[in-house]
């Protein structure tokens, strides 16, 4: 294992300190328990808090700021944060309109956020993301996994919250975006968790893992490596089949297409994947009207990528387009 | 070699098409010869054109847009673009105030941009970037290599050009920023050029290449792998020594610190490197007042990173802070 780290136990603190220093115009870091908030506390809005194991940067701390999250609670690498982190974050950012947790559907995250919620002295609710259509039930998960679609949920709910919308309205939009989103990932290499010191799974130079999770969990199957177009074809088909099985039409449907790198895939390849995915979805009658390409939900140093399709409507489109000012997503005024 | 590609000959066209489609609100792509321009031609300003071999994304196409480049000319992977590309790009974007080429100092790029310049029917000049303090003369280079500091040059010169400044003023600012910038890179793994199909250099699991170039060119020396703090220490010392040797004081000097990933390094590690670099520079009396952390000048799938320090003054700071609206850098209105 070759990584830019010092002592394994110090990675999180050192990396978070670097993040908070580099983005001191946007965020504040608190340690013991660890959480990050906006530099300036927002008022008169639902406070949006996310979190989860580290190793998926820029998720979630990179999405703290105007138009997105109020706070993020990072656990150790691929390890859930603990309830004291969520409670401290909630105490810090609540602004009299309640707390909305956005939680990726992994058993540890779900359990810890539930424990925090039970102790929370504020009105609260949770949006559970589950956009990964690759598998149902997996290592760490009962049900579908929450992956890169979480970024779209956080962006849209964060936008709505800025308007002063109610907790119930924010929850409803989050659930809607999650329902209208499907993702699937593919790995060319494993990731290596620093504390483990060796790759999470073995994979040969002639194989790929179709449907891989963002912690290196098994996907649908191990397959032979092949050309990008053939890989993307199968990913696009999986996403379309998922929407079909859930009676959500993609025909003439305006969509957001997100091609997400897992951490070690060059941008040149991500744009090549986007090119094929855009063409194939278009051939199936999907109208790609919004796009995002880059490393937005990573899996440490995994070479691989995921494709996410979100079925837009006027409400989702407006909240996707609205101004956002975070370390990892920034547009508008 | 496992990469998300189809035929090796088609990588550039497919990737550029994906880029131009995903960012159709910002850019236009022309093929044969290949170049990209802003979607809407700018008027009454110096036209800024950059280019170079592909594989360094988001350099340069990701920096096309308001406040930065007018056009970019991408060559094949790690291969210079040809004069017909620069000529076609210049013809497309010139706006009666001349053409400024920003060229990284590699022999092929320098030669091809010079050939284009000789044929150019417009007033023109060139800023040659040479921020890499690792080595003097190298594979592909006579003199110092141009690396991630090029992004700072493009941002500042692009900002000045938007004000309607003259070609000479843009050239002078570009040269000043380049002089006041020093970078050094380190590789943990080689990159793999698709057409070659195998790593550019061999490196063992216990080694790193200190001072590596962004094409995998040799650096200062092969060293034993060690903790991040020790690696960053040596990089910071190299940068400080470079400024000292050039009689540029870093004491109480406001600076921009850029920690740049080479393509396969997780963001979590880049922020950890930033944390150490920020601390060490601060201990040496450097005042880090601006920061940028991420993949801005890459080397395909190389695991590694570079550190860049730019000595700010009021003019450079103002142009760094000014609004920019490109695929890879975006802030301000």
XYZ file of C-alpha atoms in Angstrom:
666
model
C 0.000 0.000 0.000
C 1.405 3.384 -1.048
C -0.651 6.317 0.150
C -0.009 9.891 1.180
C -0.655 9.307 4.879
C 1.129 9.469 8.206
C -0.258 7.323 11.026
C -3.432 5.494 10.030
C -5.259 6.775 13.110
C -4.537 10.374 12.149
C -5.739 10.352 8.527
C -9.221 11.645 9.237
C -8.186 14.461 11.528
C -5.336 15.577 9.271
C -7.402 15.449 6.111
C -10.364 17.257 7.708
C -8.038 19.925 9.091
C -6.596 20.436 5.627
C -10.091 20.637 4.141
C -11.288 23.125 6.738
C -8.156 25.267 6.319
C -8.310 25.292 2.530
C -12.008 26.206 2.658
C -12.046 28.443 5.716
C -14.201 30.913 3.800
C -16.937 28.249 3.679
C -16.691 25.829 6.590
C -15.802 25.360 10.231
C -14.438 22.123 11.696
C -15.139 20.928 15.221
C -13.186 18.009 16.660
C -14.099 15.474 19.361
C -16.739 14.792 18.240
C -15.883 15.532 14.599
C -18.304 17.532 12.495
C -18.194 20.386 10.015
C -20.657 23.207 9.578
C -21.028 26.241 7.383
C -18.786 29.085 8.457
C -21.825 31.270 9.007
C -24.856 29.632 10.577
C -27.964 29.863 8.406
C -31.177 31.139 9.988
C -34.864 30.404 9.501
C -34.449 27.243 7.516
C -34.507 23.508 7.941
C -30.995 22.445 8.910
C -29.710 19.738 6.568
C -27.165 17.324 8.003
C -25.522 14.424 6.231
C -22.659 12.152 7.077
C -21.193 8.717 6.678
C -17.875 6.983 6.535
C -14.952 8.906 5.057
C -13.280 7.851 1.832
C -16.050 9.147 -0.432
C -14.763 12.737 -0.693
C -16.006 15.262 -1.617
C -19.096 13.588 -0.079
C -20.248 14.971 2.350
C -18.096 17.837 3.687
C -17.508 19.152 0.174
C -21.238 19.878 -0.058
C -21.494 22.125 2.988
C -22.501 25.649 2.122
C -25.217 27.850 0.725
C -27.806 25.848 -1.192
C -26.755 22.461 0.125
C -25.768 21.102 3.551
C -25.592 22.873 6.901
C -23.360 20.227 8.466
C -21.602 16.936 7.781
C -20.498 14.202 10.183
C -17.578 12.166 8.862
C -16.828 8.751 10.297
C -13.501 7.021 9.958
C -12.753 5.490 6.562
C -15.754 3.397 5.484
C -17.056 3.497 9.083
C -20.262 5.141 10.228
C -20.081 8.302 12.296
C -21.475 7.974 15.824
C -24.609 9.561 17.338
C -22.623 12.067 19.396
C -21.388 13.585 16.147
C -24.908 14.029 14.747
C -26.178 15.393 18.070
C -23.387 17.941 18.312
C -23.858 18.941 14.671
C -27.624 19.294 15.148
C -27.160 21.379 18.277
C -24.831 23.649 16.318
C -26.913 24.203 13.175
C -30.590 23.901 14.192
C -32.464 27.085 13.298
C -35.964 26.539 14.639
C -37.350 24.791 11.553
C -36.176 21.284 12.362
C -33.392 18.951 11.325
C -33.327 16.852 8.170
C -30.827 14.007 8.086
C -29.790 12.740 4.664
C -28.434 9.227 5.144
C -27.105 6.732 2.643
C -28.715 3.340 3.187
C -26.038 1.352 4.998
C -26.934 -0.507 8.171
C -24.348 1.238 10.330
C -25.256 4.719 9.143
C -28.970 4.027 9.498
C -28.548 2.700 13.030
C -26.354 5.560 14.215
C -28.503 8.293 12.689
C -31.596 6.628 14.216
C -29.968 6.611 17.634
C -29.109 10.280 17.244
C -32.624 11.074 16.069
C -34.147 9.421 19.130
C -32.098 11.667 21.405
C -32.660 14.824 19.387
C -34.541 17.605 21.220
C -35.635 19.161 17.886
C -38.237 18.290 15.277
C -36.524 16.035 12.774
C -36.894 13.536 9.962
C -34.657 11.543 7.643
C -34.278 11.000 3.906
C -32.687 7.642 3.220
C -30.972 7.422 -0.169
C -31.041 4.135 -2.048
C -30.266 4.908 -5.679
C -27.936 1.983 -6.412
C -29.894 -0.366 -8.674
C -27.074 -2.924 -8.907
C -28.098 -5.196 -6.056
C -30.687 -5.517 -3.292
C -29.065 -6.349 0.037
C -25.296 -6.381 0.137
C -22.395 -6.189 2.539
C -23.344 -3.432 5.009
C -26.811 -2.977 3.454
C -30.358 -4.213 3.746
C -32.168 -2.963 0.663
C -30.582 -0.788 -1.990
C -27.377 1.112 -1.350
C -27.182 4.886 -1.386
C -24.460 6.071 -3.763
C -23.776 9.053 -6.061
C -27.455 9.945 -6.410
C -27.123 11.232 -2.857
C -25.389 14.318 -4.282
C -28.507 15.143 -6.304
C -30.728 14.661 -3.252
C -28.482 16.925 -1.173
C -28.387 19.598 -3.888
C -32.153 19.704 -4.429
C -33.209 19.461 -0.776
C -30.566 22.019 0.136
C -31.973 24.396 -2.445
C -35.544 23.975 -1.192
C -34.478 24.483 2.408
C -32.989 27.885 1.515
C -36.478 29.085 0.547
C -37.671 28.539 4.116
C -39.685 25.469 3.169
C -40.989 23.198 5.917
C -39.304 20.057 7.166
C -42.099 17.995 5.621
C -41.643 19.650 2.227
C -37.874 19.059 2.325
C -38.412 15.432 3.276
C -40.946 14.978 0.465
C -38.612 16.450 -2.146
C -35.706 14.313 -0.937
C -37.791 11.165 -1.150
C -39.025 12.137 -4.603
C -35.540 12.791 -5.966
C -34.301 9.517 -4.483
C -37.179 7.586 -6.057
C -36.516 9.187 -9.436
C -32.799 8.373 -9.384
C -30.924 5.189 -10.297
C -27.197 4.478 -10.312
C -24.840 1.631 -11.088
C -21.078 1.415 -10.650
C -18.244 -0.591 -12.131
C -14.771 -1.204 -10.718
C -11.569 -1.899 -12.614
C -9.512 -2.113 -9.422
C -10.235 -2.473 -5.744
C -9.844 0.291 -3.236
C -7.427 -0.129 -0.327
C -8.601 0.865 3.140
C -5.570 2.360 4.919
C -6.149 0.466 8.167
C -6.397 -2.822 6.262
C -3.323 -2.111 4.169
C -4.348 -4.389 1.323
C -6.965 -4.278 -1.437
C -10.544 -4.955 -0.295
C -10.985 -7.497 -3.082
C -8.837 -9.236 -5.658
C -9.483 -8.617 -9.318
C -7.344 -9.671 -12.246
C -6.074 -7.504 -15.088
C -8.711 -8.973 -17.387
C -11.749 -8.515 -15.137
C -14.166 -5.864 -13.921
C -16.745 -5.864 -11.139
C -20.147 -4.821 -12.500
C -22.401 -3.189 -9.936
C -19.670 -2.644 -7.356
C -20.475 -0.699 -4.189
C -18.621 2.405 -3.066
C -16.823 0.419 -0.365
C -15.789 -2.295 -2.769
C -18.811 -4.450 -1.933
C -19.622 -7.112 -4.510
C -21.776 -6.095 -7.436
C -23.869 -8.214 -9.752
C -21.048 -10.263 -11.159
C -17.394 -10.442 -12.079
C -17.057 -9.954 -15.844
C -14.406 -9.938 -18.526
C -12.850 -6.540 -19.210
C -14.048 -5.083 -22.493
C -14.368 -1.844 -24.428
C -15.899 1.168 -22.708
C -18.915 1.214 -25.034
C -19.844 -2.354 -24.076
C -19.466 -1.628 -20.364
C -21.562 1.534 -20.586
C -24.170 -0.311 -22.645
C -24.760 -2.755 -19.814
C -24.871 0.026 -17.212
C -27.390 2.029 -19.235
C -29.538 -1.069 -19.716
C -29.461 -1.781 -15.982
C -30.620 1.743 -15.168
C -33.398 1.701 -17.772
C -34.559 -1.716 -16.551
C -34.650 -0.433 -12.993
C -36.906 2.493 -13.888
C -39.103 0.203 -15.966
C -39.467 -2.261 -13.101
C -40.559 0.631 -10.905
C -43.074 1.887 -13.522
C -41.184 5.133 -14.079
C -41.135 6.061 -17.754
C -37.917 7.355 -19.282
C -39.408 8.043 -22.735
C -39.075 11.705 -23.714
C -38.146 12.276 -20.105
C -35.788 15.143 -19.298
C -32.948 13.776 -17.188
C -29.789 14.675 -15.351
C -26.875 12.394 -16.271
C -24.110 12.120 -13.686
C -20.917 10.245 -14.567
C -18.981 9.890 -11.329
C -15.398 8.768 -10.857
C -14.498 6.542 -7.910
C -11.204 8.304 -7.211
C -8.528 6.908 -9.515
C -10.171 7.272 -12.921
C -8.813 10.048 -15.146
C -11.214 12.794 -16.181
C -10.419 11.979 -19.808
C -11.981 8.529 -19.314
C -14.972 9.909 -17.409
C -15.820 12.201 -20.328
C -15.459 9.266 -22.706
C -17.916 7.282 -20.560
C -20.247 10.277 -20.475
C -20.126 10.489 -24.262
C -21.266 6.902 -24.683
C -23.860 7.051 -21.903
C -25.320 10.234 -23.357
C -25.608 8.634 -26.797
C -27.144 5.395 -25.534
C -29.688 7.080 -23.272
C -30.609 9.394 -26.142
C -31.158 6.423 -28.427
C -33.623 5.120 -25.824
C -35.626 8.340 -25.938
C -34.133 9.889 -22.815
C -33.544 13.655 -23.055
C -30.298 14.516 -21.276
C -30.743 18.169 -20.320
C -28.425 18.407 -17.315
C -24.976 16.849 -16.853
C -22.326 16.444 -14.205
C -18.997 14.672 -14.780
C -16.234 14.247 -12.207
C -15.316 12.792 -8.836
C -18.365 13.464 -6.666
C -18.827 10.245 -4.654
C -15.603 8.313 -4.495
C -14.340 5.031 -3.107
C -10.832 5.988 -1.964
C -8.398 4.954 -4.692
C -10.682 2.681 -6.690
C -10.379 2.874 -10.480
C -13.957 2.794 -11.635
C -16.989 4.924 -12.249
C -20.718 5.065 -11.773
C -23.519 6.296 -13.963
C -26.546 7.981 -12.384
C -29.729 9.045 -14.116
C -32.241 11.331 -12.398
C -35.692 11.851 -13.911
C -36.226 15.590 -13.755
C -39.455 17.517 -13.347
C -39.890 21.285 -13.111
C -39.372 21.273 -9.355
C -36.234 19.123 -9.402
C -34.770 21.040 -12.341
C -35.289 24.377 -10.608
C -33.618 23.127 -7.446
C -30.728 21.565 -9.383
C -30.139 24.817 -11.267
C -30.375 27.103 -8.248
C -27.231 28.751 -6.859
C -24.907 26.597 -4.759
C -21.712 27.600 -3.039
C -19.778 24.681 -1.589
C -16.230 23.382 -1.952
C -17.195 20.762 -4.528
C -20.255 22.198 -6.292
C -20.466 25.868 -7.069
C -22.587 27.797 -9.488
C -24.958 30.728 -9.671
C -24.457 33.987 -7.865
C -3.794 -2.020 -18.910
C -7.404 -1.539 -17.836
C -8.935 1.729 -18.978
C -12.363 2.975 -19.956
C -11.560 3.290 -23.643
C -12.629 1.881 -26.993
C -10.101 2.061 -29.829
C -6.925 3.875 -28.829
C -7.139 6.143 -31.872
C -10.619 7.305 -30.868
C -9.962 8.278 -27.242
C -9.336 11.937 -27.893
C -12.321 12.494 -30.172
C -14.695 10.543 -27.917
C -13.517 12.224 -24.743
C -13.620 15.707 -26.280
C -17.099 15.053 -27.636
C -18.234 14.011 -24.186
C -16.655 17.108 -22.664
C -18.234 19.426 -25.214
C -21.644 17.796 -24.796
C -21.565 17.873 -21.002
C -20.498 21.538 -21.077
C -22.440 22.740 -24.110
C -23.496 25.814 -22.129
C -19.807 26.843 -22.035
C -17.868 25.469 -24.985
C -17.932 24.514 -28.638
C -15.818 21.735 -30.158
C -14.468 21.803 -33.705
C -12.929 18.666 -35.186
C -10.292 18.228 -37.921
C -8.370 20.167 -36.784
C -9.412 19.736 -33.133
C -9.917 22.801 -30.995
C -12.423 24.096 -28.477
C -13.640 27.631 -27.973
C -16.061 29.421 -25.727
C -19.652 28.924 -26.799
C -20.032 32.659 -27.292
C -17.107 34.494 -28.845
C -15.726 37.261 -26.648
C -15.247 40.711 -28.190
C -12.749 43.527 -27.671
C -10.210 41.553 -25.742
C -6.953 39.750 -26.219
C -7.799 36.188 -27.232
C -6.082 33.690 -24.925
C -5.273 30.307 -26.418
C -3.566 27.409 -24.720
C -3.031 23.795 -25.621
C -0.801 20.804 -25.295
C -0.953 17.057 -25.186
C -4.071 15.462 -23.716
C -3.964 13.444 -20.522
C -3.680 16.470 -18.210
C -7.428 17.142 -17.913
C -8.986 19.461 -16.931
C -6.000 21.332 -18.443
C -6.658 23.048 -20.870
C -10.212 22.640 -22.184
C -11.629 22.734 -18.667
C -10.384 26.318 -18.377
C -12.222 27.717 -21.384
C -14.776 30.350 -20.480
C -15.312 33.769 -19.015
C -12.258 34.978 -17.114
C -9.867 32.401 -18.479
C -9.196 30.910 -21.940
C -10.853 31.689 -25.253
C -9.689 28.465 -26.867
C -7.715 25.292 -26.261
C -5.922 23.008 -28.714
C -5.611 19.429 -27.449
C -3.043 17.095 -28.947
C -3.201 13.343 -28.653
C -2.220 11.887 -25.291
C 1.091 13.431 -24.207
C 1.636 14.658 -27.786
C 1.810 18.269 -28.887
C -1.021 19.716 -30.918
C -0.076 20.818 -34.426
C 0.112 24.341 -35.901
C -3.070 23.906 -37.935
C -4.980 23.551 -34.672
C -3.593 26.792 -33.231
C -4.165 28.619 -36.512
C -7.769 27.486 -36.764
C -8.380 28.341 -33.101
C -6.795 31.787 -33.534
C -8.872 32.476 -36.632
C -11.992 31.569 -34.663
C -11.388 33.597 -31.496
C -9.304 36.646 -32.478
C -11.112 39.838 -31.548
C -8.906 42.632 -32.854
C -6.671 42.898 -29.787
C -4.219 40.153 -30.666
C -3.586 36.561 -29.670
C -1.781 35.400 -26.541
C -0.561 31.823 -26.526
C 0.042 30.223 -23.133
C 2.401 27.310 -23.673
C 3.919 24.876 -21.216
C 7.652 24.572 -21.793
C 8.017 21.281 -23.663
C 10.054 21.187 -26.850
C 7.217 19.847 -29.011
C 4.682 22.367 -27.764
C 7.143 25.238 -28.089
C 8.042 24.260 -31.658
C 4.465 23.807 -32.810
C 3.187 27.004 -31.213
C 6.172 28.879 -32.743
C 5.335 27.498 -36.176
C 1.725 28.589 -35.741
C 2.810 32.010 -34.524
C 4.985 32.544 -37.590
C 2.004 31.947 -39.853
C -0.444 33.969 -37.784
C -1.919 37.016 -39.554
C -2.701 38.699 -36.213
C -0.637 40.471 -33.589
C 0.501 37.829 -31.130
C 2.862 36.854 -28.362
C 3.489 33.892 -26.081
C 3.787 33.227 -22.359
C 5.920 30.162 -21.739
C 5.279 28.526 -18.369
C 8.172 26.911 -16.537
C 7.129 26.572 -12.900
C 8.521 23.076 -12.225
C 11.551 23.562 -9.971
C 12.347 19.847 -9.812
C 14.804 19.655 -12.694
C 16.352 21.770 -15.429
C 16.251 20.010 -18.786
C 14.386 16.737 -18.907
C 12.760 14.350 -21.327
C 10.809 16.599 -23.769
C 12.168 19.791 -22.165
C 15.006 22.243 -22.457
C 14.858 24.393 -19.338
C 12.202 24.046 -16.667
C 8.947 22.238 -17.316
C 5.573 23.949 -17.224
C 3.208 22.146 -14.855
C 0.307 23.013 -12.519
C 1.376 26.635 -12.109
C 0.072 27.051 -15.653
C -3.454 27.078 -14.195
C -2.596 30.150 -12.130
C -1.093 31.876 -15.168
C -4.189 31.098 -17.246
C -6.535 32.322 -14.491
C -4.733 35.617 -13.925
C -4.022 36.461 -17.554
C -7.570 35.468 -18.458
C -8.906 37.838 -15.835
C -6.767 40.726 -17.053
C -7.765 40.126 -20.671
C -11.457 40.518 -19.731
C -10.738 44.116 -18.717
C -9.698 44.959 -22.274
C -6.019 45.137 -21.356
C -3.432 45.175 -24.131
C -1.559 42.174 -25.451
C 1.635 43.525 -23.903
C -0.001 43.915 -20.497
C -1.370 40.355 -20.631
C 2.040 39.019 -21.631
C 3.722 40.953 -18.804
C 1.296 39.617 -16.189
C 1.669 36.048 -17.460
C 5.445 36.276 -17.275
C 5.256 37.783 -13.803
C 2.961 35.065 -12.446
C 5.159 32.388 -13.986
C 8.283 33.875 -12.414
C 6.589 34.067 -9.022
C 5.435 30.430 -9.117
C 7.265 27.211 -8.280
C 6.019 23.622 -8.295
C 7.316 20.156 -7.584
C 5.616 16.798 -8.066
C 5.942 13.319 -6.647
C 4.741 10.017 -8.099
C 3.752 6.867 -6.239
C 2.877 5.042 -9.453
C 3.526 5.533 -13.131
C 0.908 6.622 -15.604
C 0.047 4.363 -18.525
C -0.255 5.928 -21.976
C -3.080 4.073 -23.760
C -1.185 3.673 -27.029
C 1.804 2.219 -25.175
C -0.338 -0.115 -23.094
C 2.175 -0.410 -20.270
C 3.426 1.883 -17.497
C 5.778 4.644 -18.615
C 8.231 3.725 -15.861
C 8.675 0.947 -13.328
C 8.484 1.752 -9.662
C 8.353 -0.669 -6.765
C 5.864 -0.724 -3.894
C 8.481 0.790 -1.593
C 9.583 3.685 -3.815
C 8.493 7.113 -4.964
C 9.757 9.403 -7.728
C 10.571 12.844 -6.312
C 10.255 15.641 -8.839
C 8.395 13.587 -11.437
C 7.099 15.308 -14.566
C 3.469 15.263 -15.659
C 4.273 12.762 -18.401
C 6.118 10.467 -16.056
C 9.479 12.024 -16.886
C 12.217 11.360 -14.341
C 12.439 13.701 -11.391
C 15.335 14.408 -9.083
C 15.721 10.929 -7.730
C 14.063 7.674 -6.837
C 13.495 7.540 -3.091
C 12.175 5.224 -0.438
C 8.479 5.569 0.299
C 7.837 7.289 3.614
C 5.206 9.155 5.598
C 3.348 12.010 3.947
C 4.829 14.606 6.300
C 8.378 13.644 5.297
C 7.527 13.747 1.592
C 5.834 17.129 1.879
C 8.759 18.434 3.943
C 11.139 17.768 1.069
C 8.768 19.289 -1.489
C 8.311 22.446 0.591
C 12.076 22.740 1.051
C 12.614 22.378 -2.709
C 10.133 25.159 -3.454
C 11.585 27.497 -0.825
C 15.112 26.807 -2.089
C 14.015 27.594 -5.632
C 12.632 30.992 -4.672
C 15.719 31.714 -2.599
C 18.006 30.831 -5.505
C 16.040 33.263 -7.647
C 16.234 36.012 -4.995
C 12.483 36.005 -4.401
C 11.676 36.383 -0.718
C 8.962 34.215 0.808
C 9.152 35.794 4.296
C 5.815 37.318 5.310
C 4.836 36.863 1.693
C 1.151 36.268 0.921
C 0.895 33.164 -1.235
C -1.474 30.894 -3.094
C -0.942 27.216 -2.230
C -2.114 24.721 -4.843
C -2.082 21.011 -4.019
C -2.767 19.206 -7.267
C -3.599 15.554 -7.804
C -2.137 13.705 -10.779
C -5.309 11.737 -11.502
C -5.415 8.697 -9.236
C -4.888 10.252 -5.814
C -7.955 10.419 -3.549
C -9.126 13.854 -2.454
C -8.779 12.706 1.152
C -5.021 12.344 0.632
C -4.724 15.658 -1.235
C -6.273 17.488 1.732
C -3.892 15.684 4.064
C -0.953 16.846 1.907
C -2.391 20.359 1.887
C -2.606 20.306 5.684
C 1.082 19.492 6.051
C 2.221 21.854 3.299
C 0.202 24.698 4.811
C 1.759 24.080 8.232
C 5.323 23.821 6.932
C 5.120 26.901 4.725
C 3.580 28.818 7.631
C 6.462 27.756 9.879
C 8.791 29.278 7.276
C 7.023 32.616 7.453
C 4.902 32.164 4.335
C 1.345 33.524 4.642
C -1.037 31.174 2.839
C -3.982 33.387 1.944
C -5.365 31.545 -1.090
C -5.745 27.797 -1.608
C -6.747 25.333 -4.280
C -6.871 21.558 -3.758
C -7.907 19.002 -6.360
C -7.124 17.525 -9.759
C -6.205 20.533 -11.898
C -3.206 19.357 -13.951
C -3.145 15.596 -14.171
C -0.946 12.887 -15.613
C -3.550 10.335 -16.774
C -3.835 7.670 -14.073
C -0.718 8.499 -12.099
C -0.996 8.276 -8.310
C 0.867 11.315 -7.134
C 0.544 14.987 -6.455
C 2.281 18.296 -6.891
C 2.638 21.298 -4.658
C 2.680 24.785 -6.174
C 3.362 28.053 -4.396
C 2.634 31.390 -6.058
C 3.906 34.618 -4.519
C 0.937 36.955 -4.608
C 0.886 40.714 -4.966
C -2.156 42.961 -5.145
C -2.441 42.582 -8.904
C -2.150 38.778 -8.911
C -4.523 38.430 -5.959
C -7.159 40.581 -7.634
C -6.954 38.548 -10.835
C -7.016 35.246 -8.946
C -10.116 36.329 -7.017
C -12.005 37.730 -9.996
C -15.013 35.848 -11.398
C -14.329 32.798 -13.542
C -16.821 30.562 -15.286
C -15.265 27.441 -16.796
C -15.910 23.715 -16.485
C -13.136 23.204 -13.939
C -12.838 26.550 -12.115
C -15.906 28.549 -11.298
C -16.492 31.321 -8.834
C -17.816 34.843 -8.575
C -20.924 36.060 -10.319
